[in-house]
XYZ file of N, CA, C and O in Angstrom:
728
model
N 32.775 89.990 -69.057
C 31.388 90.097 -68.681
C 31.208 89.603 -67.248
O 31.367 88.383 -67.212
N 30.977 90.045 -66.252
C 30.530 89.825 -64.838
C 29.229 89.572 -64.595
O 28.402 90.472 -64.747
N 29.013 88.838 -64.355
C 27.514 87.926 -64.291
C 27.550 87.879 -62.465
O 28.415 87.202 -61.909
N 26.656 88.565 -61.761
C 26.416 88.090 -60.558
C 24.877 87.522 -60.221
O 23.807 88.061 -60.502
N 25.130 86.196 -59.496
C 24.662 85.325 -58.759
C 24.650 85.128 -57.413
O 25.633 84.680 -56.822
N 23.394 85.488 -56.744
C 23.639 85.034 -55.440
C 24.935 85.351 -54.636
O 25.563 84.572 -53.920
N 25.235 86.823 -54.937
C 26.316 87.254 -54.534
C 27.799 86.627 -55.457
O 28.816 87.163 -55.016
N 27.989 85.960 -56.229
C 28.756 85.166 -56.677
C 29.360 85.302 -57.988
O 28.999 84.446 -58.796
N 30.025 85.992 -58.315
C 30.987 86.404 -59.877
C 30.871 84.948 -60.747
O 31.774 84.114 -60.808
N 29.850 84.867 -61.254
C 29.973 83.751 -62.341
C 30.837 83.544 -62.584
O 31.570 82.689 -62.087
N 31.206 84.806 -64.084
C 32.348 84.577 -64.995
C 33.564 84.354 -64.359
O 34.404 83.657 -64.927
N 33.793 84.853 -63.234
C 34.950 84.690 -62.289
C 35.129 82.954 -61.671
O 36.143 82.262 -61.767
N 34.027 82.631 -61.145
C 34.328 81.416 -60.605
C 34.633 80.356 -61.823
O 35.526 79.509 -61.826
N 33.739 80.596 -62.783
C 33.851 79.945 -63.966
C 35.624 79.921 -64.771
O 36.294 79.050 -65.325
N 35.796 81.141 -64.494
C 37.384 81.614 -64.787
C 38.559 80.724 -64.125
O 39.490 80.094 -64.626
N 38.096 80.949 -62.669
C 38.833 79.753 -61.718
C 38.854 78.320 -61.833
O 39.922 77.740 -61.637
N 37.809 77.665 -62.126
C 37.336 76.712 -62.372
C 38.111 75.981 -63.620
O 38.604 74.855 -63.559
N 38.119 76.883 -64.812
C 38.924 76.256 -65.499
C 40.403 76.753 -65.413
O 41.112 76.510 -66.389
N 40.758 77.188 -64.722
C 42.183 77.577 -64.710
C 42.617 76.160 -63.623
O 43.761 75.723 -63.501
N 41.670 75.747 -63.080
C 42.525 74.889 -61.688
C 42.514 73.656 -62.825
O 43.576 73.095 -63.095
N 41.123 73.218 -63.551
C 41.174 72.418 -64.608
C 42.672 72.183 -65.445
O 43.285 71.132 -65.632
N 42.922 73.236 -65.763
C 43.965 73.037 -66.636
C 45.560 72.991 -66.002
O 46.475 72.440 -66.615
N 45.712 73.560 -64.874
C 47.022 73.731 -64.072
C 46.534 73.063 -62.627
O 46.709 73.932 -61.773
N 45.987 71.847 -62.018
C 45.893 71.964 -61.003
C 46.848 72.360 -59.888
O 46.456 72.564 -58.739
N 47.949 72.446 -60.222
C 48.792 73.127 -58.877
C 47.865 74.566 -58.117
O 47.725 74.857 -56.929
N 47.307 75.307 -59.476
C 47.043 76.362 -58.786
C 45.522 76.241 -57.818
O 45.020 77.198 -57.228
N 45.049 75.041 -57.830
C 44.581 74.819 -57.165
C 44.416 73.712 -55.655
O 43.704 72.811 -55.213
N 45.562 74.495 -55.323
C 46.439 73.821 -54.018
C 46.315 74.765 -53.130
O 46.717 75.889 -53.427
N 45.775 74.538 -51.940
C 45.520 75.865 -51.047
C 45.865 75.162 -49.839
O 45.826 73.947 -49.646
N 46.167 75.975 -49.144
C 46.736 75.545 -47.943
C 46.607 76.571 -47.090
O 47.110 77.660 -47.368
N 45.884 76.358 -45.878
C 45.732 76.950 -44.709
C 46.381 76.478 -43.223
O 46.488 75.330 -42.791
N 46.754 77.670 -42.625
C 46.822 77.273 -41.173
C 46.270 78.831 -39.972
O 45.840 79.958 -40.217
N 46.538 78.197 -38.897
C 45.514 78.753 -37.958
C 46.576 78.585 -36.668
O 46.771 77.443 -36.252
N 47.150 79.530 -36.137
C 47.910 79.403 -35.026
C 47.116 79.875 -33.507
O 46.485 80.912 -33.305
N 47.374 78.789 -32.585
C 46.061 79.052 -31.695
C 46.957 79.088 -29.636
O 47.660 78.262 -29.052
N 46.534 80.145 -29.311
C 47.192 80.398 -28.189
C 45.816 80.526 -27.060
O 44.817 81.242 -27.121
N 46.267 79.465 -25.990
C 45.650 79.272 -24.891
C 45.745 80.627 -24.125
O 46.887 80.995 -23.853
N 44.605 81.500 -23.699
C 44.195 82.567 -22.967
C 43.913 82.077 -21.537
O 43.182 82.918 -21.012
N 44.151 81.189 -20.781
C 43.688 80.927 -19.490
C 42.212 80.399 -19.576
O 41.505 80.415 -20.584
N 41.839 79.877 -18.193
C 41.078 79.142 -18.206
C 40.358 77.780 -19.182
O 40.825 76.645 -19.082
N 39.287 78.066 -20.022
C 39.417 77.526 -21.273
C 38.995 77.912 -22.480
O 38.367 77.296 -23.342
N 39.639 79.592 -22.423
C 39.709 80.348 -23.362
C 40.974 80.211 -24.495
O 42.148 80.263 -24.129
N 40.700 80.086 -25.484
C 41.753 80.317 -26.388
C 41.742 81.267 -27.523
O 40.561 81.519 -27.760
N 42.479 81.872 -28.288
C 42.867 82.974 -29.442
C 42.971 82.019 -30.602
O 43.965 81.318 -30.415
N 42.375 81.707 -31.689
C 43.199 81.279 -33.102
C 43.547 82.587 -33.826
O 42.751 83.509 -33.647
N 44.545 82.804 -34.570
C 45.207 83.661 -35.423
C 45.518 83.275 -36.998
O 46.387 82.804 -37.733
N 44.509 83.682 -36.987
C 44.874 83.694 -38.937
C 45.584 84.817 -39.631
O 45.142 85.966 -39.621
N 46.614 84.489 -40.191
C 47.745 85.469 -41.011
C 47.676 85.209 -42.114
O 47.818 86.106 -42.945
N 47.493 84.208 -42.410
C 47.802 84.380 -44.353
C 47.048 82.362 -44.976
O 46.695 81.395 -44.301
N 47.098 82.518 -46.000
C 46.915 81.111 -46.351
C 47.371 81.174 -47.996
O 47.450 82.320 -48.437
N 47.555 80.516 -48.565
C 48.376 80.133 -49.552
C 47.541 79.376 -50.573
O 46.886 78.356 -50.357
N 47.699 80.200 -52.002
C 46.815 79.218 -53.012
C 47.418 79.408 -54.278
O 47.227 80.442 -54.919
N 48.517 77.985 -54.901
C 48.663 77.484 -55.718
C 50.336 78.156 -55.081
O 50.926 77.595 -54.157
N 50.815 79.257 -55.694
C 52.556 79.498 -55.589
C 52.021 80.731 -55.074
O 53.007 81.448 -55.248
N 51.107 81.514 -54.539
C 50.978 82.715 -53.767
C 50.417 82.943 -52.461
O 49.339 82.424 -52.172
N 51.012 83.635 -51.681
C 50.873 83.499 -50.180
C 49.859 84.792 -49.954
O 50.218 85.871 -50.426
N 48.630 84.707 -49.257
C 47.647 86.054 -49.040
C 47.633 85.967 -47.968
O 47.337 84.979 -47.296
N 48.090 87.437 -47.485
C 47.817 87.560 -46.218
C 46.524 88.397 -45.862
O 45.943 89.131 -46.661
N 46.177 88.190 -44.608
C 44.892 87.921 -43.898
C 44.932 88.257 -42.775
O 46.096 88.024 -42.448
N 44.127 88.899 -41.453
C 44.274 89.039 -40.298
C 42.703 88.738 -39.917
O 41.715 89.331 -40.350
N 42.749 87.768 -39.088
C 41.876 87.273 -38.514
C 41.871 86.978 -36.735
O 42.962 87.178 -36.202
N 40.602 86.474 -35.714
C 41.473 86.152 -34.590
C 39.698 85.425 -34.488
O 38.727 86.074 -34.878
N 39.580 84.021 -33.904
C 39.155 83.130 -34.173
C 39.226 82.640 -32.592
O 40.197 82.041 -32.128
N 37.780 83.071 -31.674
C 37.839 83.110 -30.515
C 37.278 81.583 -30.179
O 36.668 80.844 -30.951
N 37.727 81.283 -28.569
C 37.142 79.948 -28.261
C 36.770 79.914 -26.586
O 37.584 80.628 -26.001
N 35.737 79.268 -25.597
C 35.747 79.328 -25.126
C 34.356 78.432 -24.274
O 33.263 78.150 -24.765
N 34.713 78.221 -23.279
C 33.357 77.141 -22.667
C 32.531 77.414 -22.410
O 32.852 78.594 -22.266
N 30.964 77.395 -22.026
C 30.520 77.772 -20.978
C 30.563 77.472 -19.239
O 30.240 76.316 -18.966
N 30.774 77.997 -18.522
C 30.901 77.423 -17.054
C 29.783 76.341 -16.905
O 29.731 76.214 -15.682
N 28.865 75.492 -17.433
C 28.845 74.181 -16.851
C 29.842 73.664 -17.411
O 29.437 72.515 -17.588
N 30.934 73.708 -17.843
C 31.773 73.138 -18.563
C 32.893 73.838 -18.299
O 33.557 73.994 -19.324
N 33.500 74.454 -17.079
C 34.568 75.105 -16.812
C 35.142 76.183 -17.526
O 36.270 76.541 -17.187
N 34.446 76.889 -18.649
C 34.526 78.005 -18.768
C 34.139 79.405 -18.443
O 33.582 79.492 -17.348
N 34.285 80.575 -19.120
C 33.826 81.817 -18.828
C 32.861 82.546 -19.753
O 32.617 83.748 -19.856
N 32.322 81.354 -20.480
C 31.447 81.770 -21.727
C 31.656 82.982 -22.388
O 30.804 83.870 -22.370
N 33.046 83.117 -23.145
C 33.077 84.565 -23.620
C 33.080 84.255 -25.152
O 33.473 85.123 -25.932
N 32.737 83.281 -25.511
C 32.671 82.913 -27.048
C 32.612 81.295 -27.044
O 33.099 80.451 -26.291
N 31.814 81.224 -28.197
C 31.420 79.708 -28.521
C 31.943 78.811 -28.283
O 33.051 79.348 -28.254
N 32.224 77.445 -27.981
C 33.160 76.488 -27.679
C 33.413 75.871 -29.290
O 32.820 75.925 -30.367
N 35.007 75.091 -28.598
C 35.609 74.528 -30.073
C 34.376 73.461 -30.919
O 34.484 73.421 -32.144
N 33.005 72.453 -30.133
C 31.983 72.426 -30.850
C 31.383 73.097 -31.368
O 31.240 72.714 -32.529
N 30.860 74.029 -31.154
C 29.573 75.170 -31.911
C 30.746 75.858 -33.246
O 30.310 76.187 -34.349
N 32.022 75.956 -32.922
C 32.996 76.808 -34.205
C 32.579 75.384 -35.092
O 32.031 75.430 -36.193
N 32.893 74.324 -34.495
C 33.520 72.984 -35.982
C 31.846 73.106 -36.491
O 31.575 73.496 -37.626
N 31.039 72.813 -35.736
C 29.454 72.834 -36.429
C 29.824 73.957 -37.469
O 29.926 73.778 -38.683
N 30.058 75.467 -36.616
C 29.634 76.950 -37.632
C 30.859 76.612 -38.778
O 30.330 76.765 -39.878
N 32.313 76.206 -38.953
C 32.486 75.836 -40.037
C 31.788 74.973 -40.844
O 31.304 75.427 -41.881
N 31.684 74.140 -40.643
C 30.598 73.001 -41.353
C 29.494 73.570 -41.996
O 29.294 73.270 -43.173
N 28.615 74.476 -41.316
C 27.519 75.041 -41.750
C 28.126 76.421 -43.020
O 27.508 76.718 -44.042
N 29.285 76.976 -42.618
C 29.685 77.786 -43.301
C 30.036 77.417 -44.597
O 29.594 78.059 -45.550
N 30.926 76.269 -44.783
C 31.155 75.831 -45.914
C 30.580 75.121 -47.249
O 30.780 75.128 -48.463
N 29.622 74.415 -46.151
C 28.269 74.640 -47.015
C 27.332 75.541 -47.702
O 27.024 75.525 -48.894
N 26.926 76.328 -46.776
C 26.604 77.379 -47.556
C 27.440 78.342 -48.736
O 26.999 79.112 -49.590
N 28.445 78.051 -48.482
C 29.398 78.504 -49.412
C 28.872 77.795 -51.137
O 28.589 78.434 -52.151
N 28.903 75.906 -50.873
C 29.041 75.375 -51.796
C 27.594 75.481 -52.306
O 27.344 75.463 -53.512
N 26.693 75.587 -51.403
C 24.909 75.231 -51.886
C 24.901 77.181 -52.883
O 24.425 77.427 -53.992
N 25.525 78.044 -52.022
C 25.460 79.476 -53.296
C 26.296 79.524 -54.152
O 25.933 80.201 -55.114
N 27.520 78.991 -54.257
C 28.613 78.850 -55.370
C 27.416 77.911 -56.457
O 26.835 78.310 -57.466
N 27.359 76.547 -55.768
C 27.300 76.089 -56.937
C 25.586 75.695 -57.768
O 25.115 74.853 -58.533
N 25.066 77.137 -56.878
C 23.550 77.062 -57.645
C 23.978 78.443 -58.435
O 23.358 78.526 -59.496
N 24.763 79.416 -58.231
C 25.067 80.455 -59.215
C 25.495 79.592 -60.413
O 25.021 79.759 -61.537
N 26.592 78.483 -60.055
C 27.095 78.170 -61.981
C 25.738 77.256 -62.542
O 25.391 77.055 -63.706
N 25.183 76.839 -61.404
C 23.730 76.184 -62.443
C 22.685 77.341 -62.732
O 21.588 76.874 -63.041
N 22.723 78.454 -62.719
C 21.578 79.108 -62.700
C 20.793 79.468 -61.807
O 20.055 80.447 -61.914
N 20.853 78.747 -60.851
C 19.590 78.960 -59.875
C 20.029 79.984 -58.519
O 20.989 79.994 -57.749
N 18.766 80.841 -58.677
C 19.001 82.373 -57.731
C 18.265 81.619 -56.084
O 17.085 81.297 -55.942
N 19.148 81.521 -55.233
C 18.746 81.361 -54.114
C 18.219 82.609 -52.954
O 18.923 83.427 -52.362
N 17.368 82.495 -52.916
C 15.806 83.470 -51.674
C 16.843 83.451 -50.175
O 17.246 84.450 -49.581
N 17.062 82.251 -49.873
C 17.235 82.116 -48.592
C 17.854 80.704 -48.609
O 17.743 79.777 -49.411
N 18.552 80.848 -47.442
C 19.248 79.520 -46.921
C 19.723 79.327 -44.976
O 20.317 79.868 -44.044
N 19.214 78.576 -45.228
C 19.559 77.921 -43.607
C 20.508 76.148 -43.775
O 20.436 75.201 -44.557
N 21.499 76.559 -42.286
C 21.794 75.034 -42.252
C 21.935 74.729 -40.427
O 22.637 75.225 -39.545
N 20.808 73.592 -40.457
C 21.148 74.366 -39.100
C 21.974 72.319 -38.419
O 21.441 71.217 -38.553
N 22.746 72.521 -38.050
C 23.907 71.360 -37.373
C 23.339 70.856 -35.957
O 22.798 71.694 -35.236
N 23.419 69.788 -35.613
C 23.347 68.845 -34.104
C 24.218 67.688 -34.499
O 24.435 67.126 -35.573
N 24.671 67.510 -33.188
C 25.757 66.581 -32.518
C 25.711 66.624 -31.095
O 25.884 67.620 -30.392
N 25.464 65.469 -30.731
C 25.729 64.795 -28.886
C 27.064 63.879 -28.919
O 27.393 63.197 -29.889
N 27.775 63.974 -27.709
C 28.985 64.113 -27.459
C 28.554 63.202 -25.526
O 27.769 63.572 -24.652
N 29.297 62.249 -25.567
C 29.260 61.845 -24.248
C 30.987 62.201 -23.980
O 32.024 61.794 -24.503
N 30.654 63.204 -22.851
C 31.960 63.580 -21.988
C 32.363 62.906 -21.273
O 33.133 63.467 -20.493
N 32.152 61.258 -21.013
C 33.235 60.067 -20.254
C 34.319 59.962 -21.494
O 35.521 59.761 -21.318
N 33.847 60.090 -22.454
C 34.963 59.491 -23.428
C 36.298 61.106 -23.482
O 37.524 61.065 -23.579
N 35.472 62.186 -23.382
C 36.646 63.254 -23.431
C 37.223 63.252 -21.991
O 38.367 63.673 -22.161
N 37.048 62.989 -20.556
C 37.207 62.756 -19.630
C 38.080 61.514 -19.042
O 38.675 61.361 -17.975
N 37.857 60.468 -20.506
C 39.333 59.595 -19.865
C 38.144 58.663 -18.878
O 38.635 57.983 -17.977
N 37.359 58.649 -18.966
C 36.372 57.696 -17.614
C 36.061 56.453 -17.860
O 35.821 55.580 -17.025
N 36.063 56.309 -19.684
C 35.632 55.028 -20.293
C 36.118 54.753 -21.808
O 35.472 55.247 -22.732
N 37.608 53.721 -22.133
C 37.749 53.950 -23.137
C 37.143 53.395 -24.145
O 37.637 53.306 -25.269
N 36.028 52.982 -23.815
C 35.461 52.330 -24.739
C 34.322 53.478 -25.564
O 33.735 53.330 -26.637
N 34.302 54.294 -24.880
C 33.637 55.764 -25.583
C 34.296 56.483 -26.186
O 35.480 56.735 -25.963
N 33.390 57.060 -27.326
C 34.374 58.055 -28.655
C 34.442 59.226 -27.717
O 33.466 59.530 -27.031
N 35.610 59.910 -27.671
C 35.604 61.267 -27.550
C 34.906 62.011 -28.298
O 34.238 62.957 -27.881
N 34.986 61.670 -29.440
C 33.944 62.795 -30.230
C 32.627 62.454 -30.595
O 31.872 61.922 -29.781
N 32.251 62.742 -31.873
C 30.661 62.662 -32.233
C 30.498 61.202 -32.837
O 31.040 61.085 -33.936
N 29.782 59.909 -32.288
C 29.416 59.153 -33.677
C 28.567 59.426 -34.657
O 28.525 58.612 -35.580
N 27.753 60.527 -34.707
C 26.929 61.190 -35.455
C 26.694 62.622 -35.304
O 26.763 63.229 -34.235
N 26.446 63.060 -36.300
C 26.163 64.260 -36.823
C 24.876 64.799 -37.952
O 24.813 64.399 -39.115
N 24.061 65.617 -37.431
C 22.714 65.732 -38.070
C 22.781 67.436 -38.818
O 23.414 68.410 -38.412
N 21.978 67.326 -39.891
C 22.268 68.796 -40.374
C 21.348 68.447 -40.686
O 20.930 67.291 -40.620
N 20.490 69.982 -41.365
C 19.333 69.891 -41.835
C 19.268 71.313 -43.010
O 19.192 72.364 -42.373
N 19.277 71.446 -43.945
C 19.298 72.123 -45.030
C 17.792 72.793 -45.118
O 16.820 72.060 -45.305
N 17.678 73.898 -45.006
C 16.500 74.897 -45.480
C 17.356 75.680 -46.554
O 18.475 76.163 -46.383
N 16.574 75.700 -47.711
C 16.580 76.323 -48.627
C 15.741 76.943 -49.301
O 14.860 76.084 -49.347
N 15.278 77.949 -49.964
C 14.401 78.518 -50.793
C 15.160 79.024 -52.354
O 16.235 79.620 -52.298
N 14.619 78.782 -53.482
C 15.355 78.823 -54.572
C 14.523 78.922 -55.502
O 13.701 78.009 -55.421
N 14.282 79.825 -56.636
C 13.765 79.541 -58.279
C 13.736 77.980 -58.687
O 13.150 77.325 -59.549
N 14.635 77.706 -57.670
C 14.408 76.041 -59.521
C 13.371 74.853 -59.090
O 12.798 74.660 -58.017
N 13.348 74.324 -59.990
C 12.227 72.854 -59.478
C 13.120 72.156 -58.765
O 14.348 72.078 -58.819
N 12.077 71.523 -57.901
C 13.100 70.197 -56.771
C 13.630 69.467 -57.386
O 14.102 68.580 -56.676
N 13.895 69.298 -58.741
C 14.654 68.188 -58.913
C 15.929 68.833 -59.196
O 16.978 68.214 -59.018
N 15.911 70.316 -59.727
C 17.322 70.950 -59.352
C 18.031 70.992 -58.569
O 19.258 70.900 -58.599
N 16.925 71.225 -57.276
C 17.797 71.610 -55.779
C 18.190 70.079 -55.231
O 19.148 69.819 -54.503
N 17.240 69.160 -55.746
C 18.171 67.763 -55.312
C 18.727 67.726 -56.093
O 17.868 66.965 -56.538
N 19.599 67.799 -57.051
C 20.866 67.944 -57.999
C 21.473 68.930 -57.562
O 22.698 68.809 -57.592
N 20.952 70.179 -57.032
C 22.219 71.222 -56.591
C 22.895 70.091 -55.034
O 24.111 69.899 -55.004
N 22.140 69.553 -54.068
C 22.004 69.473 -52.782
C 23.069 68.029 -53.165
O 24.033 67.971 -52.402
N 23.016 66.976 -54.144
C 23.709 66.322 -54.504
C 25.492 66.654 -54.837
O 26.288 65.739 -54.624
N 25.765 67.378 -55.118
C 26.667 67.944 -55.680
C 27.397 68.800 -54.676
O 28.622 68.860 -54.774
N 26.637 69.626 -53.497
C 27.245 69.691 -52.223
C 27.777 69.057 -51.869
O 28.981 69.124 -51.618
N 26.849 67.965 -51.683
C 27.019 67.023 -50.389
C 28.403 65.903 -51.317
O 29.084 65.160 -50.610
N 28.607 65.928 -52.618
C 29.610 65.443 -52.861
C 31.213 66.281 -53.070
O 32.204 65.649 -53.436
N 31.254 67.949 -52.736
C 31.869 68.221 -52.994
C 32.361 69.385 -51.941
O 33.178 70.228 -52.313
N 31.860 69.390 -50.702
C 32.286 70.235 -49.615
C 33.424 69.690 -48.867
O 33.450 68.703 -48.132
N 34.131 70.306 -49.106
C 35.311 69.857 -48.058
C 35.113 69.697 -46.906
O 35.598 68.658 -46.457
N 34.278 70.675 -45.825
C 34.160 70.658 -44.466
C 33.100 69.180 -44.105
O 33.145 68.627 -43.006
N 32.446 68.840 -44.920
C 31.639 67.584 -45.111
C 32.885 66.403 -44.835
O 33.259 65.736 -43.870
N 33.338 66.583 -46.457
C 33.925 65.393 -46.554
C 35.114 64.835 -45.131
O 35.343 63.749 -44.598
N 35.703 66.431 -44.923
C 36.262 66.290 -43.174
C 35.262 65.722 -41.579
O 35.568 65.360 -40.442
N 34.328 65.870 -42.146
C 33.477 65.125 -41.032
C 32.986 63.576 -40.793
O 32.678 62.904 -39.809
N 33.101 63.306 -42.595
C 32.704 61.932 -42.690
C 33.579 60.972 -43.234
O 33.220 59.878 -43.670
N 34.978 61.489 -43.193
C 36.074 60.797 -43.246
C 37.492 61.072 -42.607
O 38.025 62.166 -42.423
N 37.930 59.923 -42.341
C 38.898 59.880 -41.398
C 39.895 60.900 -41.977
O 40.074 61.035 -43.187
N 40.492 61.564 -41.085
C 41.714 62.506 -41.429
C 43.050 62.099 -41.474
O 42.300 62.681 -40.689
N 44.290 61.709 -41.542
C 45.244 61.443 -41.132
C 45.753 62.735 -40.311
O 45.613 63.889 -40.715
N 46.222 62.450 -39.378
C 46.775 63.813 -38.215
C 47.995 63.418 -37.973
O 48.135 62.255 -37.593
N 49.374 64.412 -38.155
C 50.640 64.311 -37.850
C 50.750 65.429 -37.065
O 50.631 66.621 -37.346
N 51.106 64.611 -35.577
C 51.137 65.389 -34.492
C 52.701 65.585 -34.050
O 53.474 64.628 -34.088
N 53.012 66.563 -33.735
C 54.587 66.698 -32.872
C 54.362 67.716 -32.099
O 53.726 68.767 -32.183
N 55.295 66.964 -30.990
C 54.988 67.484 -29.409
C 56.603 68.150 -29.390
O 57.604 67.561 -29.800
N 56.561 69.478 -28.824
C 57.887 70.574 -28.636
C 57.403 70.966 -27.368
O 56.401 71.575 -26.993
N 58.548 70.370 -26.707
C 58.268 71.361 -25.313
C 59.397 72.160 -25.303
O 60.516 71.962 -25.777
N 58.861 73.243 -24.594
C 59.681 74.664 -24.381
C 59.981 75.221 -23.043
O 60.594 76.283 -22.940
């Protein structure tokens, strides 16, 4: 039986859901993103494939980057901020329509809209006592939905405890870096 939600295969996710339940290996996914500097401060990411549980899917993707010239670029696509925001915002929305389809609730509309300020002494090397990156980060959730607010703060709960691109923002990552020169 195929039940669609908010774009979203119920019985299917529901299917997944307990299959990772019962075998979590197969719910082991693993991605990567191979990314080649284009000059100036343009770059290419390349997505080929990503991997979930013992099967490899391939994929062709190309995942553009680039500055605007107050910032020494050629503005030919978003900078590596506005992508990490549009993931962030993406993955959310992912989880706020996934997981109001398995509760029932038919979502109208959705917005997420992301801010972050960034002082460039700290990416500049000028002051190390400044973060290179964001100490904060602001999002703001518009939603429209069938259910009573106390759903959507129970759906909005349950996001916010279970988005990966979240939980990557508000907790430290471990990063294993190796340097190959060629």
């Amino acid at each position: 039986m195929n039940t669609q939600l908010n774009g979203i295969d119920v019985s299917a996710l529901k299917h997944f859901s307990e299959s990772v339940a019962t075998n979590p290996a197969a719910g082991q996914v693993h991605f990567n993103v191979k990314t080649q500097w284009q000059g100036q401060t343009r770059t290419v990411g390349q997505v080929n494939h990503f991997i979930l549980g013992d099967d490899t899917h391939q994929r062709e993707f190309q995942i553009v980057a680039d500055e605007p010239p107050q910032l020494l670029g050629a503005d030919t696509a978003p900078n590596p901020q506005e992508l990490l925001m549009a993931a962030l915002n993406a993955c959310l929305s992912v989880g706020y329509v996934a997981n109001a389809a398995a509760m029932g609730i038919t979502v109208h509309s959705l917005e997420i809209e992301t801010d972050g300020k960034l002082d460039l002494r700290g990416f500049l090397g000028l002051d190390e006592s400044i973060n290179a990156g964001y100490d904060t980060v602001r999002y703001v959730v518009r939603i429209s939905t069938d259910a009573t607010p106390e759903r959507v703060i129970e759906l909005h709960k349950t996001v916010t405890k279970t988005s990966p691109n979240l939980a990557n923002f508000s907790k430290a990552i471990q990063m294993n870096s190796t340097l190959e020169i060629v």
